[in-house]
Amino acid sequence: MKQFWTISTKFIFGVVGIMLISATPALFNGASFLNFRSYVEALRLIFAGFTTPSEWTLSYQIPFSLETIPVSFSKFLSGPYIYSMSIFLMALLLAVVSAFVLSFTVILSTGFFKRSMLELIKFLQSFPDFAYIFLIQIGVIAIFQQTGFLLLSFYSLGGEEIYLAPVVCLAVVPAVLFLKLFILLYEDEQRHPYVELARSKGLSRFEVLWKHCTSNVLKSAFYQSKSIVWLALSALLIIEYLFGVEGILYYLQNDFSPKGIAFILLTVFIPFFIFYTAVELWLGTYEIERNAVFSKFNLRLLDLNELRASLRSFFSKRKPAETRSALYKNPRILIPSFIVLGLLTASVLYALFTGDAIEQTNYVYDDDGSIESSSPHPPSTTSLFGTDPFGYSIAQQLMVGMKYTIVLSLLIASLRIVFGYLFGIVYTFFFTDKLRHFVNSIAEGMHFLPLTLVTYLLLRPVLISFGEWDLSLAERLIFQVLIMSLVVLPITTSAIGNEMNETLKKDYVISSVLMGGSMSWILSKHIQPELWPKLVLMWVQHIIQVLQMFVHLGILNIFVGGALAQSDYPRLVPEIYELSGMIAISREVFSTNQFWMILPPLAVFMILIYCFITIAEGLTKKQLPVVQAERENAQDLKKSSDAAPSFTRIRYAEANEK
């Protein structure tokens, strides 16, 4: 009964959270920037619409004629929704099966092949999902030009349903993530004693992996698959946009009302919530709540003596060599950090010396003064990477935009961790069980909503203008940074708070509390040392996620700092030059095959993501100091020599002959 009540409240909180998010665009539609009266009215319309069956409709815009007609919820569910979910589920199934099979190949391999496969996986992980669509299309076009055979159809025209190209493109990124997850889980599982026991009985590596490790690995993969599904849902929106699929995103963009947003988000949330809850109940491991151990202890907030002791230890110069930062001795951290810093420095220096000037070349003339070509111009000796459709140099746009992309990614990821840490302290030490349950429920619901879609809903009313701006550029940038930081606050708060709870359950922390330790002492001396490496790794992971979000938002025409809509031109004009804004012409590039306009910004995104993935690996696999490594190697050699047999076996027949 308690489990039923817990699941029910989580579902209700998730639905309420979705309704609150769906009404948020109404905050920015009024005369004032934060129109709370309009927000309350939007909430009323949502609740009224769901209680009135006659209003269960969505708006559909007929292509080419631009006529808008109502579509019933039932027709939406049986048509576009099933179409989108079919693409998503087939891609997810393809990703899981292919990743599972490949993980066996990698785990059973050794030597150079295994190292090469692991490095290839890391390289593939640095590709934004958009890059796979782009590269697969280039390959299909190249084959078509050589053979006249079209492998895949890349665009849906006149309501035509295409499956193969969207499924293949959508499956690549989840397949890479699942492959890495399976490899990590199998390697961790092989360290358990039962694996050594099975090998000692003569079982092969394949038999041990298949018969003994796979069941545990699949269970662990299921629990950790939520984050991969979360990313794949965001990628589904990009697939729909680039392939012209009239699915979930198409209806959302046409019916941007609070009622329509709430209904579409609920159709995404409810099936995944039911599936994961049912499987967790079937496995018998559904977690009701992970509560803080010291909820009934009246901990002192601060103790002056403990504060002085903490300050003395913090400013002490006696630092052992083993505790020095891995940044100065780990090339996996040092080299990619220098690459990112070099790109940022080059962009800043370009701004200082040129004032972010970007040349524009609309026409190229020959020696006779005749027009040789008009923009966009392909790469040449005068224009390194060519120009965009407006004639602006792509190379110079990269130099201008890199600093915005890097700085904003670092800032947003840092704010996510800082806000999550501060609210995690409140979550752990001050929240009651009901409040913790509420936060976990909201976080659980956020895992089944496309993050790009939620961010798009919140940013679109502010960052797209059809006239004059109501906010300055600085205000729009602050708003965008805060939205992209706070949109994951329930998830980061729940994750960091639960990590704190796990530390509080350890015996030495309990002893510290019983001896009279204050909350500040427990936080600084016990929780912080355990939590700090995880926070740094989480920070790097959020940087990668923010870079992916910039690509997604750029494709959906949500630019850093906003963009103005032109009455006589369909393309939005960005306010500042930033890398994600250069991705916005992807549809046009796909139709014209002018790939030079996409490759440079895409390459920079790949370099940045690859660098941060390498940094994350360096943080999780810290190299031992040379002296300590040599000492451990010597100990291993000594143990192996001591364990070697000191006699020679003689076969029975040979002994008789002698």
mmCIF file of C-alpha atoms in Angstrom, residues 320-500:
data_model
loop_
_atom_site.group_PDB
_atom_site.id
_atom_site.type_symbol
_atom_site.label_atom_id
_atom_site.label_comp_id
_atom_site.label_asym_id
_atom_site.label_seq_id
_atom_site.Cartn_x
_atom_site.Cartn_y
_atom_site.Cartn_z
ATOM 1 C CA PRO A 320 51.406 15.740 0.898
ATOM 2 C CA ALA A 321 52.536 15.097 -2.663
ATOM 3 C CA GLU A 322 49.738 12.590 -3.258
ATOM 4 C CA THR A 323 47.075 15.240 -2.731
ATOM 5 C CA ARG A 324 48.303 17.628 -5.416
ATOM 6 C CA SER A 325 45.891 18.352 -8.183
ATOM 7 C CA ALA A 326 45.853 15.784 -11.000
ATOM 8 C CA LEU A 327 45.843 18.707 -13.417
ATOM 9 C CA TYR A 328 49.641 19.047 -13.180
ATOM 10 C CA LYS A 329 50.489 15.381 -13.714
ATOM 11 C CA ASN A 330 47.728 13.872 -15.870
ATOM 12 C CA PRO A 331 48.014 14.511 -19.629
ATOM 13 C CA ARG A 332 44.372 13.435 -20.095
ATOM 14 C CA ILE A 333 43.436 16.618 -18.229
ATOM 15 C CA LEU A 334 46.309 18.928 -19.129
ATOM 16 C CA ILE A 335 46.336 18.618 -22.946
ATOM 17 C CA PRO A 336 42.576 19.029 -23.624
ATOM 18 C CA SER A 337 42.470 21.885 -21.101
ATOM 19 C CA PHE A 338 45.178 23.697 -23.060
ATOM 20 C CA ILE A 339 43.271 23.116 -26.318
ATOM 21 C CA VAL A 340 40.074 24.642 -24.895
ATOM 22 C CA LEU A 341 42.035 27.501 -23.349
ATOM 23 C CA GLY A 342 43.835 28.071 -26.668
ATOM 24 C CA LEU A 343 40.568 28.341 -28.606
ATOM 25 C CA LEU A 344 39.163 30.737 -26.012
ATOM 26 C CA THR A 345 42.328 32.855 -25.991
ATOM 27 C CA ALA A 346 42.401 33.074 -29.800
ATOM 28 C CA SER A 347 38.791 34.274 -29.867
ATOM 29 C CA VAL A 348 39.413 36.865 -27.134
ATOM 30 C CA LEU A 349 42.548 38.178 -28.853
ATOM 31 C CA TYR A 350 40.660 38.453 -32.134
ATOM 32 C CA ALA A 351 38.058 40.604 -30.362
ATOM 33 C CA LEU A 352 40.750 42.815 -28.811
ATOM 34 C CA PHE A 353 42.657 43.448 -32.051
ATOM 35 C CA THR A 354 39.807 43.581 -34.584
ATOM 36 C CA GLY A 355 36.744 44.485 -32.532
ATOM 37 C CA ASP A 356 35.013 41.304 -33.732
ATOM 38 C CA ALA A 357 34.985 42.567 -37.325
ATOM 39 C CA ILE A 358 33.533 40.188 -39.919
ATOM 40 C CA GLU A 359 34.033 40.795 -43.618
ATOM 41 C CA GLN A 360 31.085 40.598 -45.983
ATOM 42 C CA THR A 361 31.493 39.622 -49.636
ATOM 43 C CA ASN A 362 28.253 39.538 -51.579
ATOM 44 C CA TYR A 363 29.818 39.238 -55.043
ATOM 45 C CA VAL A 364 33.130 38.065 -56.442
ATOM 46 C CA TYR A 365 34.303 39.757 -59.655
ATOM 47 C CA ASP A 366 36.704 38.497 -62.290
ATOM 48 C CA ASP A 367 39.477 40.505 -63.935
ATOM 49 C CA ASP A 368 37.036 42.011 -66.439
ATOM 50 C CA GLY A 369 34.750 43.296 -63.688
ATOM 51 C CA SER A 370 32.014 40.765 -64.357
ATOM 52 C CA ILE A 371 30.282 38.972 -61.502
ATOM 53 C CA GLU A 372 31.956 35.602 -61.083
ATOM 54 C CA SER A 373 29.867 34.320 -58.156
ATOM 55 C CA SER A 374 27.411 35.502 -55.531
ATOM 56 C CA SER A 375 27.141 34.507 -51.893
ATOM 57 C CA PRO A 376 27.432 31.967 -50.459
ATOM 58 C CA HIS A 377 30.992 31.530 -51.701
ATOM 59 C CA PRO A 378 32.826 28.196 -51.338
ATOM 60 C CA PRO A 379 36.216 27.980 -49.582
ATOM 61 C CA SER A 380 39.027 29.659 -51.519
ATOM 62 C CA THR A 381 42.375 31.312 -51.001
ATOM 63 C CA THR A 382 40.671 34.599 -50.125
ATOM 64 C CA SER A 383 38.058 32.998 -47.846
ATOM 65 C CA LEU A 384 39.419 30.048 -45.867
ATOM 66 C CA PHE A 385 36.109 28.360 -44.996
ATOM 67 C CA GLY A 386 33.902 30.215 -47.471
ATOM 68 C CA THR A 387 30.953 32.455 -46.596
ATOM 69 C CA ASP A 388 27.391 32.047 -45.399
ATOM 70 C CA PRO A 389 24.315 32.978 -47.525
ATOM 71 C CA PHE A 390 24.733 36.632 -46.486
ATOM 72 C CA GLY A 391 28.367 36.708 -47.618
ATOM 73 C CA TYR A 392 29.912 36.865 -44.132
ATOM 74 C CA SER A 393 33.190 35.013 -43.623
ATOM 75 C CA ILE A 394 32.683 31.711 -41.797
ATOM 76 C CA ALA A 395 36.261 31.668 -40.464
ATOM 77 C CA GLN A 396 35.807 35.087 -38.855
ATOM 78 C CA GLN A 397 32.421 34.099 -37.461
ATOM 79 C CA LEU A 398 34.143 31.140 -35.778
ATOM 80 C CA MET A 399 36.749 33.430 -34.236
ATOM 81 C CA VAL A 400 34.032 35.723 -32.918
ATOM 82 C CA GLY A 401 31.682 32.999 -31.698
ATOM 83 C CA MET A 402 34.029 30.589 -29.910
ATOM 84 C CA LYS A 403 34.379 32.757 -26.815
ATOM 85 C CA TYR A 404 30.611 33.001 -26.361
ATOM 86 C CA THR A 405 30.129 29.243 -26.723
ATOM 87 C CA ILE A 406 32.970 28.283 -24.375
ATOM 88 C CA VAL A 407 32.316 30.908 -21.703
ATOM 89 C CA LEU A 408 28.547 30.366 -21.621
ATOM 90 C CA SER A 409 28.963 26.572 -21.498
ATOM 91 C CA LEU A 410 31.355 26.848 -18.547
ATOM 92 C CA LEU A 411 29.113 29.393 -16.825
ATOM 93 C CA ILE A 412 25.878 27.425 -17.261
ATOM 94 C CA ALA A 413 27.480 24.155 -16.127
ATOM 95 C CA SER A 414 29.022 25.905 -13.101
ATOM 96 C CA LEU A 415 25.711 27.496 -12.108
ATOM 97 C CA ARG A 416 23.991 24.118 -12.396
ATOM 98 C CA ILE A 417 26.466 22.574 -9.961
ATOM 99 C CA VAL A 418 26.441 25.556 -7.579
ATOM 100 C CA PHE A 419 22.645 25.752 -7.457
ATOM 101 C CA GLY A 420 22.386 21.975 -7.176
ATOM 102 C CA TYR A 421 24.920 21.922 -4.330
ATOM 103 C CA LEU A 422 23.263 24.720 -2.362
ATOM 104 C CA PHE A 423 19.781 23.277 -2.769
ATOM 105 C CA GLY A 424 21.242 19.830 -2.089
ATOM 106 C CA ILE A 425 22.304 21.034 1.368
ATOM 107 C CA VAL A 426 18.794 22.338 2.005
ATOM 108 C CA TYR A 427 17.360 19.091 0.594
ATOM 109 C CA THR A 428 19.522 16.942 2.890
ATOM 110 C CA PHE A 429 19.492 18.821 6.181
ATOM 111 C CA PHE A 430 16.320 20.922 6.204
ATOM 112 C CA PHE A 431 13.686 19.257 4.020
ATOM 113 C CA THR A 432 11.115 16.976 5.542
ATOM 114 C CA ASP A 433 10.398 13.546 4.060
ATOM 115 C CA LYS A 434 7.422 14.941 2.134
ATOM 116 C CA LEU A 435 9.439 17.770 0.615
ATOM 117 C CA ARG A 436 12.219 15.394 -0.377
ATOM 118 C CA HIS A 437 9.631 13.133 -1.918
ATOM 119 C CA PHE A 438 8.213 16.085 -3.871
ATOM 120 C CA VAL A 439 11.658 17.070 -5.250
ATOM 121 C CA ASN A 440 12.422 13.467 -6.230
ATOM 122 C CA SER A 441 9.060 13.218 -7.968
ATOM 123 C CA ILE A 442 9.723 16.351 -10.023
ATOM 124 C CA ALA A 443 13.197 15.054 -10.896
ATOM 125 C CA GLU A 444 11.714 11.693 -11.899
ATOM 126 C CA GLY A 445 9.252 13.432 -14.187
ATOM 127 C CA MET A 446 11.977 15.580 -15.764
ATOM 128 C CA HIS A 447 13.847 12.425 -16.819
ATOM 129 C CA PHE A 448 11.015 11.591 -19.206
ATOM 130 C CA LEU A 449 10.769 15.020 -20.824
ATOM 131 C CA PRO A 450 13.060 16.117 -23.676
ATOM 132 C CA LEU A 451 15.349 18.717 -22.109
ATOM 133 C CA THR A 452 15.713 20.554 -25.412
ATOM 134 C CA LEU A 453 11.933 20.764 -25.735
ATOM 135 C CA VAL A 454 11.458 22.199 -22.239
ATOM 136 C CA THR A 455 14.241 24.735 -22.804
ATOM 137 C CA TYR A 456 12.780 25.635 -26.197
ATOM 138 C CA LEU A 457 9.377 26.305 -24.608
ATOM 139 C CA LEU A 458 10.882 28.627 -21.997
ATOM 140 C CA LEU A 459 13.257 30.534 -24.299
ATOM 141 C CA ARG A 460 11.160 30.963 -27.433
ATOM 142 C CA PRO A 461 8.880 33.788 -26.139
ATOM 143 C CA VAL A 462 11.891 35.868 -25.058
ATOM 144 C CA LEU A 463 14.608 35.148 -27.654
ATOM 145 C CA ILE A 464 12.521 35.560 -30.827
ATOM 146 C CA SER A 465 11.234 39.042 -31.579
ATOM 147 C CA PHE A 466 9.042 40.251 -34.436
ATOM 148 C CA GLY A 467 9.752 43.919 -33.823
ATOM 149 C CA GLU A 468 11.684 45.853 -31.210
ATOM 150 C CA TRP A 469 13.222 44.142 -28.201
ATOM 151 C CA ASP A 470 11.582 44.584 -24.810
ATOM 152 C CA LEU A 471 14.807 43.513 -23.079
ATOM 153 C CA SER A 472 18.411 44.528 -23.660
ATOM 154 C CA LEU A 473 20.997 42.039 -24.940
ATOM 155 C CA ALA A 474 22.536 41.681 -21.467
ATOM 156 C CA GLU A 475 19.114 40.960 -19.940
ATOM 157 C CA ARG A 476 18.358 38.337 -22.601
ATOM 158 C CA LEU A 477 21.731 36.654 -22.022
ATOM 159 C CA ILE A 478 21.152 36.587 -18.254
ATOM 160 C CA PHE A 479 17.683 35.150 -18.802
ATOM 161 C CA GLN A 480 18.992 32.451 -21.151
ATOM 162 C CA VAL A 481 21.815 31.477 -18.779
ATOM 163 C CA LEU A 482 19.439 31.242 -15.817
ATOM 164 C CA ILE A 483 16.845 29.211 -17.736
ATOM 165 C CA MET A 484 19.434 26.744 -19.060
ATOM 166 C CA SER A 485 20.886 26.487 -15.541
ATOM 167 C CA LEU A 486 17.658 26.134 -13.561
ATOM 168 C CA VAL A 487 15.808 23.831 -15.959
ATOM 169 C CA VAL A 488 17.730 20.853 -14.511
ATOM 170 C CA LEU A 489 17.649 22.112 -10.889
ATOM 171 C CA PRO A 490 15.300 19.353 -9.586
ATOM 172 C CA ILE A 491 17.530 16.679 -11.130
ATOM 173 C CA THR A 492 20.837 18.124 -9.865
ATOM 174 C CA THR A 493 19.343 18.820 -6.424
ATOM 175 C CA SER A 494 18.049 15.271 -6.134
ATOM 176 C CA ALA A 495 21.309 13.751 -7.409
ATOM 177 C CA ILE A 496 23.627 15.795 -5.165
ATOM 178 C CA GLY A 497 21.280 15.535 -2.177
ATOM 179 C CA ASN A 498 21.115 11.749 -2.464
ATOM 180 C CA GLU A 499 24.920 11.582 -2.721
ATOM 181 C CA MET A 500 25.088 13.543 0.538
#
